[in-house]
Tab-separated table of C-alpha atoms in Angstrom:
chain	number	residue	atom	x	y	z
N	1	MET	CA	101.489	83.282	109.005
N	2	LEU	CA	102.123	81.391	112.233
N	3	SER	CA	99.425	81.182	114.882
N	4	GLY	CA	99.453	79.542	118.310
N	5	GLY	CA	96.349	78.803	120.368
N	6	SER	CA	95.367	78.309	123.996
N	7	ASP	CA	94.865	74.600	123.177
N	8	GLY	CA	98.575	74.234	122.309
N	9	VAL	CA	97.892	73.888	118.579
N	10	ILE	CA	100.026	75.754	116.009
N	11	VAL	CA	98.573	76.559	112.573
N	12	LEU	CA	100.290	77.916	109.449
N	13	TYR	CA	98.134	80.034	107.125
N	14	ASP	CA	98.587	81.147	103.531
N	15	LEU	CA	97.797	84.877	103.478
N	16	GLU	CA	97.593	85.120	99.685
N	17	ASN	CA	94.171	86.334	98.544
N	18	SER	CA	93.820	84.278	95.375
N	19	SER	CA	90.089	85.057	95.111
N	20	ARG	CA	90.802	88.831	94.864
N	21	GLN	CA	87.604	89.403	96.828
N	22	PRO	CA	87.587	92.236	99.399
N	23	TYR	CA	86.437	89.769	102.102
N	24	TYR	CA	87.982	86.340	102.143
N	25	THR	CA	89.024	83.491	104.428
N	26	CYS	CA	92.671	82.444	104.537
N	27	LYS	CA	93.367	78.754	104.160
N	28	ALA	CA	95.280	76.787	106.775
N	29	VAL	CA	98.236	75.151	105.041
N	30	CYS	CA	99.147	72.768	107.850
N	31	SER	CA	99.008	72.481	111.611
N	32	ILE	CA	100.643	70.897	114.630
N	33	GLY	CA	97.441	69.537	116.119
N	34	ARG	CA	96.475	67.729	119.307
N	35	ASN	CA	97.435	64.371	117.778
N	36	HIS	CA	100.966	65.474	116.912
N	37	PRO	CA	103.457	63.705	119.214
N	38	GLU	CA	105.348	66.947	119.952
N	39	VAL	CA	102.402	69.328	120.326
N	40	HIS	CA	102.545	71.781	123.253
N	41	LYS	CA	100.570	70.545	126.255
N	42	TYR	CA	99.219	73.985	127.253
N	43	SER	CA	98.626	77.424	125.786
N	44	VAL	CA	101.103	78.648	123.151
N	45	GLU	CA	102.061	82.189	124.186
N	46	THR	CA	104.499	83.205	121.445
N	47	VAL	CA	105.361	82.021	117.943
N	48	GLN	CA	108.060	83.540	115.736
N	49	TRP	CA	109.606	82.764	112.376
N	50	TYR	CA	113.393	82.427	112.292
N	51	PRO	CA	114.261	86.001	111.186
N	52	HIS	CA	116.382	85.004	108.179
N	53	ASP	CA	114.160	82.428	106.449
N	54	THR	CA	110.921	80.511	106.936
N	55	GLY	CA	112.585	77.084	107.114
N	56	MET	CA	112.422	77.251	110.888
N	57	PHE	CA	110.183	78.753	113.560
N	58	THR	CA	109.976	78.850	117.348
N	59	SER	CA	107.126	78.497	119.830
N	60	SER	CA	106.901	78.869	123.605
N	61	SER	CA	104.183	77.716	125.924
N	62	PHE	CA	102.773	77.557	129.432
N	63	ASP	CA	104.041	73.953	129.406
N	64	LYS	CA	107.491	75.428	130.336
N	65	THR	CA	109.102	74.708	126.963
N	66	LEU	CA	110.501	76.614	124.002
N	67	LYS	CA	110.511	74.533	120.823
N	68	VAL	CA	112.443	75.068	117.593
N	69	TRP	CA	110.590	73.589	114.618
N	70	ASP	CA	111.644	72.522	111.134
N	71	THR	CA	108.927	74.016	108.913
N	72	ASN	CA	109.272	71.410	106.180
N	73	THR	CA	108.883	68.342	108.390
N	74	LEU	CA	106.877	69.968	111.240
N	75	GLN	CA	109.177	68.175	113.688
N	76	THR	CA	111.105	69.729	116.558
N	77	ALA	CA	114.764	70.402	115.785
N	78	ASP	CA	115.502	71.466	119.359
N	79	MET	CA	113.734	72.026	122.668
N	80	PHE	CA	114.555	74.108	125.753
N	81	ASN	CA	112.980	73.192	129.091
N	82	PHE	CA	112.435	75.719	131.877
N	83	GLU	CA	111.564	75.414	135.528
N	84	GLU	CA	108.617	77.799	135.218
N	85	THR	CA	105.843	78.953	132.881
N	86	VAL	CA	107.101	80.742	129.751
N	87	TYR	CA	105.349	84.050	128.977
N	88	SER	CA	107.326	85.371	126.044
N	89	HIS	CA	110.336	84.830	123.806
N	90	HIS	CA	112.005	86.769	121.010
N	91	MET	CA	114.824	86.375	118.480
N	92	SER	CA	116.633	89.463	117.218
N	93	PRO	CA	115.449	90.507	113.735
N	94	VAL	CA	118.861	92.029	112.916
N	95	ALA	CA	121.522	89.998	114.749
N	96	THR	CA	124.280	88.539	112.585
N	97	LYS	CA	126.814	87.714	115.305
N	98	HIS	CA	124.599	85.806	117.729
N	99	CYS	CA	121.642	83.397	117.676
N	100	LEU	CA	120.235	84.182	121.106
N	101	ILE	CA	116.574	83.726	121.993
N	102	ALA	CA	115.496	85.866	124.954
N	103	VAL	CA	112.937	84.116	127.170
N	104	GLY	CA	110.717	85.614	129.867
N	105	THR	CA	109.281	83.228	132.468
N	106	LYS	CA	107.405	83.280	135.770
N	107	GLY	CA	110.766	83.652	137.507
N	108	PRO	CA	112.595	87.004	137.791
N	109	LYS	CA	115.566	85.932	135.643
N	110	VAL	CA	115.722	86.581	131.895
N	111	GLN	CA	117.101	83.506	130.107
N	112	LEU	CA	119.113	83.669	126.879
N	113	CYS	CA	119.092	80.464	124.846
N	114	ASP	CA	121.736	79.982	122.173
N	115	LEU	CA	120.484	78.261	119.023
N	116	LYS	CA	124.030	77.387	117.998
N	117	SER	CA	124.973	75.537	121.174
N	118	GLY	CA	121.455	74.382	122.096
N	119	SER	CA	121.852	75.538	125.701
N	120	CYS	CA	120.880	78.464	127.910
N	121	SER	CA	124.066	80.518	127.698
N	122	HIS	CA	123.250	83.585	129.820
N	123	ILE	CA	120.974	84.564	132.685
N	124	LEU	CA	120.171	88.264	133.173
N	125	GLN	CA	119.451	89.132	136.796
N	126	GLY	CA	117.919	92.340	138.107
N	127	HIS	CA	114.137	92.030	137.978
N	128	ARG	CA	112.255	91.054	141.150
N	129	GLN	CA	109.159	89.404	139.674
N	130	GLU	CA	108.008	87.512	136.589
N	131	ILE	CA	109.124	88.649	133.127
N	132	LEU	CA	106.012	89.291	131.029
N	133	ALA	CA	107.562	90.600	127.787
N	134	VAL	CA	110.953	90.628	126.028
N	135	SER	CA	112.015	92.388	122.830
N	136	TRP	CA	115.323	92.808	121.002
N	137	SER	CA	116.074	96.174	119.434
N	138	PRO	CA	115.490	96.255	115.657
N	139	ARG	CA	118.499	98.618	115.436
N	140	TYR	CA	121.264	97.128	117.608
N	141	ASP	CA	122.239	93.446	117.750
N	142	TYR	CA	122.950	93.307	121.478
N	143	ILE	CA	120.270	95.527	123.040
N	144	LEU	CA	117.359	93.731	124.744
N	145	ALA	CA	114.340	95.256	126.516
N	146	THR	CA	112.475	93.350	129.241
N	147	ALA	CA	109.221	94.141	131.067
N	148	SER	CA	108.269	92.722	134.436
N	149	ALA	CA	105.471	92.488	136.984
N	150	ASP	CA	107.813	94.464	139.290
N	151	SER	CA	106.725	97.651	137.388
N	152	ARG	CA	110.147	97.944	135.790
N	153	VAL	CA	111.472	97.962	132.240
N	154	LYS	CA	115.170	97.253	131.804
N	155	LEU	CA	117.449	97.628	128.800
N	156	TRP	CA	120.368	95.219	128.617
N	157	ASP	CA	123.552	95.106	126.576
N	158	VAL	CA	124.122	91.370	126.520
N	159	ARG	CA	127.851	91.854	125.807
N	160	ARG	CA	128.372	93.510	129.201
N	161	ALA	CA	129.216	91.389	132.212
N	162	SER	CA	126.820	93.356	134.416
N	163	GLY	CA	124.128	93.055	131.739
N	164	CYS	CA	121.700	95.790	132.780
N	165	TRP	CA	122.437	99.008	130.948
N	166	MET	CA	119.437	101.078	132.024
N	167	THR	CA	116.248	100.929	134.113
N	168	LEU	CA	113.519	103.198	132.739
N	169	ASP	CA	112.109	105.805	135.141
N	170	GLN	CA	108.682	107.297	134.451
N	171	HIS	CA	109.662	110.435	136.425
N	172	ASN	CA	112.916	110.952	134.463
N	173	GLY	CA	114.873	111.059	137.736
N	174	LYS	CA	112.875	113.947	139.177
N	175	LYS	CA	111.637	112.075	142.247
N	176	SER	CA	113.903	110.993	145.057
N	177	GLN	CA	114.853	107.326	145.306
N	178	ALA	CA	112.913	107.217	148.590
N	179	VAL	CA	109.650	107.503	146.651
N	180	GLU	CA	108.187	104.074	145.976
N	181	SER	CA	107.480	104.771	142.294
N	182	ALA	CA	111.019	106.015	141.542
N	183	ASN	CA	112.826	103.966	138.906
N	184	THR	CA	109.609	102.307	137.776
N	185	ALA	CA	108.219	102.512	134.256
N	186	HIS	CA	104.566	102.052	135.312
N	187	ASN	CA	102.474	102.009	138.488
N	188	GLY	CA	101.498	98.411	137.890
N	189	LYS	CA	102.726	95.335	136.058
N	190	VAL	CA	104.462	96.076	132.749
N	191	ASN	CA	103.158	93.425	130.364
N	192	GLY	CA	103.923	94.741	126.877
N	193	LEU	CA	106.922	96.107	124.963
N	194	CYS	CA	107.337	97.239	121.380
N	195	PHE	CA	110.160	99.118	119.655
N	196	THR	CA	109.320	101.546	116.855
N	197	SER	CA	110.458	100.207	113.485
N	198	ASP	CA	113.634	102.347	113.513
N	199	GLY	CA	114.511	101.232	117.060
N	200	LEU	CA	114.887	104.819	118.306
N	201	HIS	CA	111.879	104.635	120.634
N	202	LEU	CA	110.300	101.985	122.850
N	203	LEU	CA	106.602	101.733	123.733
N	204	THR	CA	105.469	100.056	126.952
N	205	VAL	CA	102.012	99.190	128.332
N	206	GLY	CA	101.094	98.403	131.922
N	207	THR	CA	98.177	97.379	134.089
N	208	ASP	CA	98.011	101.003	135.305
N	209	ASN	CA	96.090	101.550	132.015
N	210	ARG	CA	98.916	103.637	130.610
N	211	MET	CA	101.098	103.452	127.522
N	212	ARG	CA	104.438	105.249	127.506
N	213	LEU	CA	106.896	106.201	124.774
N	214	TRP	CA	110.601	106.195	125.694
N	215	ASN	CA	113.732	107.400	123.961
N	216	SER	CA	115.623	104.106	123.702
N	217	SER	CA	119.097	105.676	123.608
N	218	ASN	CA	118.886	107.702	126.845
N	219	GLY	CA	115.836	106.115	128.516
N	220	GLU	CA	113.891	109.369	128.742
N	221	ASN	CA	110.097	109.242	129.158
N	222	THR	CA	108.882	111.429	126.262
N	223	LEU	CA	105.649	112.185	128.208
N	224	VAL	CA	103.382	111.563	125.188
N	225	ASN	CA	99.834	111.254	126.553
N	226	TYR	CA	97.745	108.447	125.030
N	227	GLY	CA	94.979	108.781	127.625
N	228	LYS	CA	93.617	105.671	129.324
N	229	VAL	CA	94.780	102.507	127.571
N	230	TYR	CA	92.611	99.791	129.123
N	231	ASN	CA	94.697	96.753	130.063
N	232	ASP	CA	93.675	94.022	132.500
N	233	SER	CA	95.692	91.212	130.934
N	234	LYS	CA	97.138	88.764	133.465
N	235	LYS	CA	99.918	87.786	131.062
N	236	GLY	CA	101.919	89.365	128.243
N	237	LEU	CA	100.021	91.713	125.912
N	238	LYS	CA	101.339	91.684	122.361
N	239	PHE	CA	100.859	94.983	120.563
N	240	THR	CA	102.526	96.374	117.445
N	241	VAL	CA	103.551	99.448	115.469
N	242	SER	CA	103.150	100.184	111.773
N	243	CYS	CA	106.107	100.263	109.428
N	244	GLY	CA	106.267	102.108	106.118
N	245	CYS	CA	103.391	104.524	106.832
N	246	SER	CA	103.929	108.283	106.478
N	247	SER	CA	103.176	108.659	110.189
N	248	GLU	CA	103.641	105.746	112.545
N	249	PHE	CA	100.702	104.129	114.298
N	250	VAL	CA	100.515	101.840	117.307
N	251	PHE	CA	97.828	99.144	117.529
N	252	VAL	CA	96.935	98.048	121.063
N	253	PRO	CA	94.423	95.364	122.159
N	254	TYR	CA	91.726	97.219	124.130
N	255	GLY	CA	89.212	94.688	125.451
N	256	SER	CA	87.432	93.236	122.415
N	257	THR	CA	88.592	96.133	120.205
N	258	ILE	CA	91.954	97.434	118.978
N	259	ALA	CA	92.865	101.049	119.716
N	260	VAL	CA	94.891	102.860	117.034
N	261	TYR	CA	97.070	105.809	118.112
N	262	THR	CA	99.606	107.985	116.340
N	263	VAL	CA	102.895	107.113	118.033
N	264	TYR	CA	104.389	110.566	118.509
N	265	SER	CA	101.321	112.724	119.187
N	266	GLY	CA	99.316	110.241	121.271
N	267	GLU	CA	96.111	110.958	119.339
N	268	GLN	CA	93.625	108.104	119.192
N	269	ILE	CA	92.703	107.669	115.524
N	270	THR	CA	90.065	104.938	115.712
N	271	MET	CA	88.913	101.747	117.427
N	272	LEU	CA	88.849	98.616	115.272
N	273	LYS	CA	85.714	96.614	116.044
N	274	GLY	CA	85.152	93.090	114.792
N	275	HIS	CA	86.078	90.665	117.562
N	276	TYR	CA	83.565	89.323	120.089
N	277	LYS	CA	85.949	88.618	122.981
N	278	SER	CA	89.219	89.982	124.349
N	279	VAL	CA	92.004	90.572	121.840
N	280	ASP	CA	95.330	89.107	123.020
N	281	CYS	CA	97.723	90.018	120.242
N	282	CYS	CA	98.321	92.205	117.202
N	283	VAL	CA	101.015	91.965	114.541
N	284	PHE	CA	101.700	94.268	111.593
N	285	GLN	CA	102.775	92.974	108.179
N	286	SER	CA	104.649	95.789	106.439
N	287	ASN	CA	104.794	94.114	102.992
N	288	PHE	CA	100.988	94.015	102.733
N	289	GLN	CA	100.415	97.010	105.061
N	290	GLU	CA	98.001	94.771	106.948
N	291	LEU	CA	97.300	94.229	110.618
N	292	TYR	CA	96.414	90.823	112.072
N	293	SER	CA	94.708	90.374	115.431
N	294	GLY	CA	94.078	87.245	117.478
N	295	SER	CA	91.266	86.996	120.008
N	296	ARG	CA	89.745	84.652	122.576
N	297	ASP	CA	86.770	84.378	120.200
N	298	CYS	CA	89.015	81.929	118.236
N	299	ASN	CA	89.196	84.256	115.228
N	300	ILE	CA	92.167	85.907	113.572
N	301	LEU	CA	91.133	89.016	111.642
N	302	ALA	CA	93.081	90.842	108.938
N	303	TRP	CA	92.645	94.613	108.728
N	304	VAL	CA	93.547	96.936	105.862
N	305	PRO	CA	93.842	100.743	105.874
N	306	SER	CA	91.024	102.682	104.228
N	307	LEU	CA	91.567	105.855	102.220
N	308	TYR	CA	88.138	107.240	102.964
N	309	GLU	CA	85.818	107.416	105.938
N	310	PRO	CA	82.084	107.071	105.295
N	311	VAL	CA	80.067	110.200	106.007
N	312	PRO	CA	77.073	109.843	108.385
N	313	ASP	CA	73.686	109.711	106.621
N	314	ASP	CA	72.311	112.693	108.524
N	315	ASP	CA	75.033	115.007	107.234
N	316	GLU	CA	73.236	116.813	104.395
N	317	THR	CA	76.016	119.288	103.667
N	318	THR	CA	78.063	116.790	101.728
N	319	THR	CA	77.164	113.672	99.803
N	320	LYS	CA	80.561	112.269	98.955
N	321	SER	CA	82.958	110.454	101.252
N	322	GLN	CA	85.441	112.843	102.785
N	323	LEU	CA	89.156	112.130	102.730
N	324	ASN	CA	90.259	111.020	106.176
N	325	PRO	CA	92.533	113.556	107.906
N	326	ALA	CA	95.179	110.890	108.435
N	327	PHE	CA	95.148	110.617	104.597
N	328	GLU	CA	96.627	107.420	103.167
N	329	ASP	CA	97.236	105.819	106.551
N	330	ALA	CA	93.721	105.936	107.955
N	331	TRP	CA	92.792	102.669	109.619
N	332	SER	CA	89.174	101.713	109.152
N	333	SER	CA	87.207	99.086	111.012
N	334	SER	CA	86.379	97.067	107.903
N	335	ASP	CA	87.677	93.610	108.643
N	336	GLU	CA	88.544	90.486	106.749
N	337	GLU	CA	88.383	87.130	108.393
N	338	GLY	CA	91.667	85.303	108.196
């Protein structure tokens, strides 16, 4: 696992639990520490493995750079410099015909960096404020979603000259264009994006304390109600969805906890408690069916689903643990330090 910190340090962890104990601490394999000549100067906002193998990974930082690293030597193979702070970057998990890295910065333009040529090949124009989150579709090579502080979420087909394919509208076109909130996805900054694992839907979160689920093919707001989803993050909020569960779940940082919702019904299943300070990011590992969360308390926690929920002591009608209604995909708040 790759992890980037607010001190600019990048650490690689071995997630294998060789002890076979239910609670264990993952070992750091190696790190790009403060003494490394190419370490990021400021906070690392995003890290990502090269989608096709672990011989390479990328990192972006508030120091206005995106770096491409050789995993074996822990040296930079390439570096992209930007004029402004970098909030987010993403490489397509499915692309075979392009090697584009989408980058969101403090400026309103989305930058596309080409790994093959080593240069910024495209600029996508249409947003009016900073780009807080970017995400490629896990279904289509050329579809990119971007979220901005201008309250808008745009979908782009990067093959098209005009670029922007669709701007999501929370009102589904039912309010006149004269209304200020028309053609906006949220009534506040949009700082998080996440496609469902099949790419058919897109989840967005905003500083209006709302999460929305969109049909990614026609841009329709599905109007699923998740209730208040507390979000006061000043930068990108990285949340995630499950993959391989019988019903899909979304895991969203919620202050110092993580809220777990069913994606399509909006029901809040549980709150995962274990961190002491604000949670900034969540990522789901489908092979292990584990969730990892990073917090400002300097801990990364690993979470596993629990088949059973403990019954309160004062319930005398039953003595055994009852099967959780969400059955095999119940997420408990038992945590493992990682």
